[in-house]
């Protein structure tokens, strides 16, 4: 197995950037989920998990720029994430008052409707949403959902039959022909060695929200990106319940640099 693709998403719920190499540390991938928008009204972290309010974030993209990020609007216009004008510009574009944050607030939370409800009622419906604390498995101040690294295999993506970018992974692992889909479920509790430096520990299967079903830039809606998981891969996720999953979350045991093409060796628990 090897690393086929590597991504980071400097602003939470915006489109990210593909990279050829990146540093990995306890807090995750260098530059990943470095920023997020905070809803001025509720104080919650803005995320496309709540599509009625925030699906528009997936029309924007962000790329790391030194220690910061550069945001590209749907029009192609760009602005620095730490520009004093960015809050007003994004509030106007999104139709809701927001402010950019470079530090995850203590006990930062998001609203997450069940994807089943979003699919049944539609992305514009007022769907009941659970409030969840983010970053519980990650040291530091980044805005990851849970653990610092998210990965998925080509076997799983191929089985679902959709674009891997919908799942917003940091790492796409190319698996040999014949690898069964959802093999990531078997890796929980084990370790992954990448190249000569980095070691990850797999901590949980990745529960899927409504985000993979939404428009991503130029990609259309894809309800099957989660419906397939509802049918074929509902998994007991400790602390969260039995949920549709694809991919897995990992923590960094030993940091270093990962490059596309690096060999991947899994030590199952």
Short mmCIF file of N, CA and C in Angstrom, two decimals, residues 33-36 101-109 134-135 140-144:
data_model
loop_
_atom_site.label_atom_id
_atom_site.label_comp_id
_atom_site.label_asym_id
_atom_site.label_seq_id
_atom_site.Cartn_x
_atom_site.Cartn_y
_atom_site.Cartn_z
N UNK A 33 -7.01 22.58 9.08
CA UNK A 33 -8.04 23.09 10.00
C UNK A 33 -7.47 24.13 10.96
N UNK A 34 -6.64 24.98 10.41
CA UNK A 34 -5.96 26.02 11.21
C UNK A 34 -6.93 27.13 11.61
N UNK A 35 -7.94 27.38 10.78
CA UNK A 35 -8.91 28.44 11.02
C UNK A 35 -10.32 27.89 10.94
N UNK A 36 -11.26 28.64 11.52
CA UNK A 36 -12.68 28.34 11.35
C UNK A 36 -13.46 29.63 11.54
N UNK A 101 -11.60 32.75 13.29
CA UNK A 101 -10.85 32.42 14.50
C UNK A 101 -9.66 31.54 14.15
N UNK A 102 -8.51 31.86 14.74
CA UNK A 102 -7.30 31.06 14.55
C UNK A 102 -7.00 30.21 15.78
N UNK A 103 -7.88 30.24 16.77
CA UNK A 103 -7.70 29.46 17.99
C UNK A 103 -9.02 28.78 18.32
N UNK A 104 -8.98 27.48 18.49
CA UNK A 104 -10.20 26.77 18.87
C UNK A 104 -10.60 27.16 20.28
N UNK A 105 -11.79 27.74 20.45
CA UNK A 105 -12.22 28.11 21.80
C UNK A 105 -12.34 26.87 22.69
N UNK A 106 -12.23 27.06 23.98
CA UNK A 106 -12.41 25.95 24.91
C UNK A 106 -13.81 25.37 24.74
N UNK A 107 -13.89 24.05 24.66
CA UNK A 107 -15.17 23.35 24.49
C UNK A 107 -15.92 23.84 23.25
N UNK A 108 -15.20 24.11 22.16
CA UNK A 108 -15.82 24.57 20.92
C UNK A 108 -16.80 23.51 20.42
N UNK A 109 -17.97 23.97 19.95
CA UNK A 109 -19.01 23.04 19.54
C UNK A 109 -19.54 23.36 18.15
N UNK A 134 -15.96 19.61 19.41
CA UNK A 134 -14.97 19.15 18.43
C UNK A 134 -13.58 19.06 19.06
N UNK A 135 -12.70 18.34 18.36
CA UNK A 135 -11.30 18.28 18.75
C UNK A 135 -11.02 17.54 20.04
N UNK A 140 -3.81 20.85 21.20
CA UNK A 140 -3.62 22.09 20.45
C UNK A 140 -4.93 22.78 20.16
N UNK A 141 -4.92 23.66 19.16
CA UNK A 141 -6.05 24.57 18.95
C UNK A 141 -6.65 24.48 17.55
N UNK A 142 -6.36 23.41 16.80
CA UNK A 142 -6.93 23.29 15.47
C UNK A 142 -8.40 22.89 15.55
N UNK A 143 -9.09 23.01 14.40
CA UNK A 143 -10.54 22.81 14.37
C UNK A 143 -10.92 21.47 13.74
N UNK A 144 -10.14 20.43 14.01
CA UNK A 144 -10.51 19.10 13.52
C UNK A 144 -11.78 18.63 14.24
#
